[in-house]
Amino acid sequence: MIGLHRVPDLWRRCDVTVRDSPLALLLAVASFFPALQSAGTQVGDLPLRPFDVLAVVAVALQSLPLAVRRRWPAVCLVLVSLGFALDQLRGYHALAGTGLPIALVSAGAHLERHRRVIAVVLSVAYLPLAVALDRPGGAERPEGFVLFYLALVLAWGVGAWLRSTRAAEAELRRHVAEATRAAERTRIARELHDVVTHHVTAMVVQAEAARYLTAVPDRLDETLSAVTDTGRRAIADLRHLLDLLNPGHDTDVRTPSVGELHTLVEQTRQAGQPVEFTEEGRPAESAGSAEFVTYRVVQEALTNALKYAHGSRTVVRVRYGQKEISVEVSTDGSGSRSRSPGGSGRGLAGLRERVDALGGEFSADRPAGGGFVVRARVPAGSPS
């Protein structure tokens, strides 16, 4: 048994011709009800005529083509117009004549090609029809024919407006989709930059130091072990990031938080960077994205310390408030620049964008005495 709640969804999945057929059939059947015969549109002043065989043809032409009004709008409009002309010239005035404005709206909304040509041809064809309906001595005045023509133009205009509205909505959806994809690519690029740059920089620094420890086996083994551990962490982090690109991934992608800052600092120390780390207060339970951004700020600052001031004293201070997290990472510039991969400038720019997105403040300065200072104020309470 199919649940009633699934009926609308199943109906939307049907072919458009199937969905348009009920109206066409209903209009055709209703036109033959005795109470509704000769109750349709009347243009001109021709006398009413009872239904005959040609009336069936006129009703069929005016109603049944509506089943294809969205699939073949031009065919529908031409057939309905022929049926309407036959209906008026014979004086049936069937209810099926309502199909003409419906066909015009559908053509205006769904016709893709030769729109102007069809509009001109039908407009020209209306003139001899009006002349044929304006029999000598009739009561219909020219203003009536003009008014009816304007009503038909209005029906076409309604369809054209629906077409332009639909096109504008499609264009808006396309722009939103492109902006969403661009934002997602930027986010993934930032994550890859942060993870790869930090781990690879640490590995390069550690490997460079190992070259000078061949005479000290214990320290050499310790350094090589640190390189191995850093590589494993890099692989693990990259796997987590690649899960972002897998639409079938069921579990949440892990994001680092301030609780992992101690591990990050220890990894940097293993790479040969003297780091002093102090924390004040405790993270708020609703810190949300602020914790993640704080982690990235510290990570990027320590990466730059390894790159450009290897061996220099580095101080990391993190203070947790009720409404914000304050971060300051500084070096005294007494170390040497390592032979690590060169920077692209994306790291600090990405951090500024992250902090700005949360409504915080970010700065990266070089004091007159050397070194650098990175400061960030990250508002807490932004949900991840």
Short mmCIF file of C-alpha atoms in Angstrom, two decimals, residues 37-223:
data_model
loop_
_atom_site.label_atom_id
_atom_site.label_comp_id
_atom_site.label_asym_id
_atom_site.label_seq_id
_atom_site.Cartn_x
_atom_site.Cartn_y
_atom_site.Cartn_z
CA GLN A 37 -23.06 23.85 -23.56
CA SER A 38 -22.83 27.24 -25.29
CA ALA A 39 -21.50 28.71 -22.04
CA GLY A 40 -18.05 29.48 -23.37
CA THR A 41 -16.43 32.54 -24.87
CA GLN A 42 -18.34 34.38 -27.61
CA VAL A 43 -16.61 36.74 -30.00
CA GLY A 44 -18.80 38.48 -32.56
CA ASP A 45 -22.53 38.23 -32.87
CA LEU A 46 -23.08 34.92 -34.68
CA PRO A 47 -26.16 32.97 -33.57
CA LEU A 48 -25.76 29.98 -31.29
CA ARG A 49 -25.70 26.57 -32.97
CA PRO A 50 -26.45 23.22 -31.31
CA PHE A 51 -23.61 20.72 -31.05
CA ASP A 52 -22.99 18.45 -34.01
CA VAL A 53 -20.06 16.40 -35.33
CA LEU A 54 -17.96 19.51 -35.98
CA ALA A 55 -18.64 20.62 -32.42
CA VAL A 56 -16.91 17.47 -31.19
CA VAL A 57 -13.91 18.34 -33.39
CA ALA A 58 -13.86 21.92 -32.10
CA VAL A 59 -14.04 20.79 -28.46
CA ALA A 60 -11.32 18.20 -28.99
CA LEU A 61 -9.00 20.73 -30.65
CA GLN A 62 -9.52 23.30 -27.89
CA SER A 63 -9.09 20.95 -24.94
CA LEU A 64 -7.08 17.79 -25.64
CA PRO A 65 -3.89 19.55 -26.88
CA LEU A 66 -3.61 21.10 -23.41
CA ALA A 67 -2.12 17.77 -22.32
CA VAL A 68 1.07 18.73 -24.19
CA ARG A 69 1.00 22.45 -23.37
CA ARG A 70 4.35 22.26 -21.57
CA ARG A 71 6.03 19.58 -23.68
CA TRP A 72 5.07 21.04 -27.08
CA PRO A 73 3.66 24.52 -26.36
CA ALA A 74 3.76 25.68 -29.99
CA VAL A 75 1.80 22.64 -31.25
CA CYS A 76 -0.69 23.06 -28.42
CA LEU A 77 -1.24 26.75 -29.15
CA VAL A 78 -1.74 26.23 -32.90
CA LEU A 79 -4.25 23.39 -32.45
CA VAL A 80 -6.20 25.22 -29.76
CA SER A 81 -6.30 28.37 -31.93
CA LEU A 82 -7.68 26.37 -34.87
CA GLY A 83 -10.28 24.79 -32.64
CA PHE A 84 -11.22 28.19 -31.22
CA ALA A 85 -11.64 29.66 -34.71
CA LEU A 86 -13.86 26.73 -35.73
CA ASP A 87 -15.85 27.07 -32.50
CA GLN A 88 -16.53 30.79 -33.05
CA LEU A 89 -17.24 30.57 -36.78
CA ARG A 90 -19.75 27.75 -36.22
CA GLY A 91 -21.31 29.48 -33.22
CA TYR A 92 -20.88 26.62 -30.72
CA HIS A 93 -19.27 28.78 -28.03
CA ALA A 94 -18.21 25.66 -26.12
CA LEU A 95 -16.72 25.80 -22.65
CA ALA A 96 -13.55 24.35 -24.17
CA GLY A 97 -12.82 27.82 -25.55
CA THR A 98 -11.28 28.49 -22.13
CA GLY A 99 -8.36 26.46 -23.39
CA LEU A 100 -7.13 29.35 -25.58
CA PRO A 101 -5.92 31.63 -22.74
CA ILE A 102 -4.49 28.57 -20.97
CA ALA A 103 -2.54 27.65 -24.11
CA LEU A 104 -1.33 31.24 -24.47
CA VAL A 105 -0.08 31.34 -20.87
CA SER A 106 1.71 28.02 -21.33
CA ALA A 107 3.27 29.13 -24.63
CA GLY A 108 4.46 32.38 -23.09
CA ALA A 109 5.97 30.46 -20.19
CA HIS A 110 7.47 27.41 -21.91
CA LEU A 111 8.04 28.20 -25.58
CA GLU A 112 11.79 28.28 -26.23
CA ARG A 113 12.16 29.11 -29.93
CA HIS A 114 10.39 31.24 -32.54
CA ARG A 115 8.43 33.11 -29.90
CA ARG A 116 8.16 36.32 -31.92
CA VAL A 117 7.30 34.53 -35.14
CA ILE A 118 4.45 32.61 -33.53
CA ALA A 119 3.15 35.74 -31.79
CA VAL A 120 3.14 37.68 -35.08
CA VAL A 121 1.53 34.86 -37.09
CA LEU A 122 -1.30 34.42 -34.57
CA SER A 123 -1.84 38.18 -34.37
CA VAL A 124 -2.11 38.41 -38.16
CA ALA A 125 -4.44 35.38 -38.24
CA TYR A 126 -6.75 37.08 -35.73
CA LEU A 127 -7.58 39.84 -38.23
CA PRO A 128 -9.39 37.67 -40.84
CA LEU A 129 -11.14 35.82 -38.00
CA ALA A 130 -12.46 39.11 -36.65
CA VAL A 131 -13.59 40.14 -40.13
CA ALA A 132 -15.41 36.82 -40.62
CA LEU A 133 -17.13 37.13 -37.23
CA ASP A 134 -18.16 40.74 -37.83
CA ARG A 135 -21.17 39.90 -39.99
CA PRO A 136 -23.14 42.77 -41.49
CA GLY A 137 -25.71 44.10 -39.09
CA GLY A 138 -24.07 42.44 -36.07
CA ALA A 139 -24.12 44.07 -32.67
CA GLU A 140 -20.41 43.48 -31.95
CA ARG A 141 -18.46 46.74 -32.19
CA PRO A 142 -14.77 46.96 -33.24
CA GLU A 143 -13.88 47.85 -29.66
CA GLY A 144 -15.05 44.39 -28.59
CA PHE A 145 -12.64 42.65 -30.98
CA VAL A 146 -9.78 44.92 -29.83
CA LEU A 147 -10.59 44.25 -26.18
CA PHE A 148 -10.62 40.49 -26.75
CA TYR A 149 -7.28 40.69 -28.57
CA LEU A 150 -5.79 42.65 -25.67
CA ALA A 151 -7.04 39.97 -23.28
CA LEU A 152 -5.19 37.35 -25.35
CA VAL A 153 -2.04 39.51 -25.29
CA LEU A 154 -2.38 39.75 -21.52
CA ALA A 155 -2.52 35.94 -21.25
CA TRP A 156 0.68 35.69 -23.32
CA GLY A 157 2.27 38.39 -21.15
CA VAL A 158 1.42 36.48 -17.98
CA GLY A 159 3.21 33.44 -19.40
CA ALA A 160 6.21 35.55 -20.43
CA TRP A 161 6.39 37.00 -16.91
CA LEU A 162 6.33 33.49 -15.43
CA ARG A 163 9.12 32.52 -17.83
CA SER A 164 11.32 35.48 -16.85
CA THR A 165 10.65 34.87 -13.15
CA ARG A 166 11.60 31.23 -13.49
CA ALA A 167 14.77 32.17 -15.39
CA ALA A 168 15.72 34.71 -12.72
CA GLU A 169 15.22 32.13 -9.97
CA ALA A 170 17.34 29.61 -11.86
CA GLU A 171 20.10 32.20 -12.30
CA LEU A 172 19.95 33.04 -8.61
CA ARG A 173 20.19 29.36 -7.67
CA ARG A 174 23.17 29.00 -10.01
CA HIS A 175 24.95 31.95 -8.43
CA VAL A 176 24.22 30.62 -4.94
CA ALA A 177 25.51 27.18 -5.92
CA GLU A 178 28.69 28.68 -7.39
CA ALA A 179 29.24 30.82 -4.30
CA THR A 180 28.69 27.80 -2.06
CA ARG A 181 31.15 25.71 -4.05
CA ALA A 182 33.71 28.52 -4.01
CA ALA A 183 33.32 28.95 -0.25
CA GLU A 184 33.69 25.21 0.29
CA ARG A 185 36.81 25.07 -1.90
CA THR A 186 38.27 28.01 0.01
CA ARG A 187 37.52 26.34 3.34
CA ILE A 188 39.12 23.06 2.27
CA ALA A 189 42.12 24.94 0.84
CA ARG A 190 42.60 26.70 4.18
CA GLU A 191 42.44 23.44 6.08
CA LEU A 192 44.92 21.78 3.72
CA HIS A 193 47.23 24.75 4.00
CA ASP A 194 47.13 24.75 7.80
CA VAL A 195 47.63 21.01 8.18
CA VAL A 196 50.19 20.43 5.42
CA THR A 197 52.26 23.54 6.10
CA HIS A 198 52.54 22.89 9.82
CA HIS A 199 53.44 19.21 9.60
CA VAL A 200 55.73 19.50 6.59
CA THR A 201 57.56 22.47 8.12
CA ALA A 202 58.12 20.50 11.32
CA MET A 203 59.38 17.49 9.36
CA VAL A 204 61.77 19.61 7.28
CA VAL A 205 63.17 21.29 10.38
CA GLN A 206 63.57 17.98 12.18
CA ALA A 207 65.20 16.32 9.17
CA GLU A 208 67.57 19.28 8.78
CA ALA A 209 68.60 18.95 12.42
CA ALA A 210 69.16 15.21 12.03
CA ARG A 211 71.97 15.87 9.55
CA TYR A 212 74.10 17.26 12.37
CA LEU A 213 73.37 14.49 14.88
CA THR A 214 75.11 11.57 13.21
CA ALA A 215 77.71 11.57 16.00
CA VAL A 216 75.00 11.42 18.68
CA PRO A 217 73.02 8.25 17.99
CA ASP A 218 70.55 8.73 20.85
CA ARG A 219 69.50 12.20 19.76
CA LEU A 220 69.52 11.17 16.11
CA ASP A 221 67.15 8.31 16.85
CA GLU A 222 64.92 10.65 18.88
CA THR A 223 64.83 13.19 16.06
#
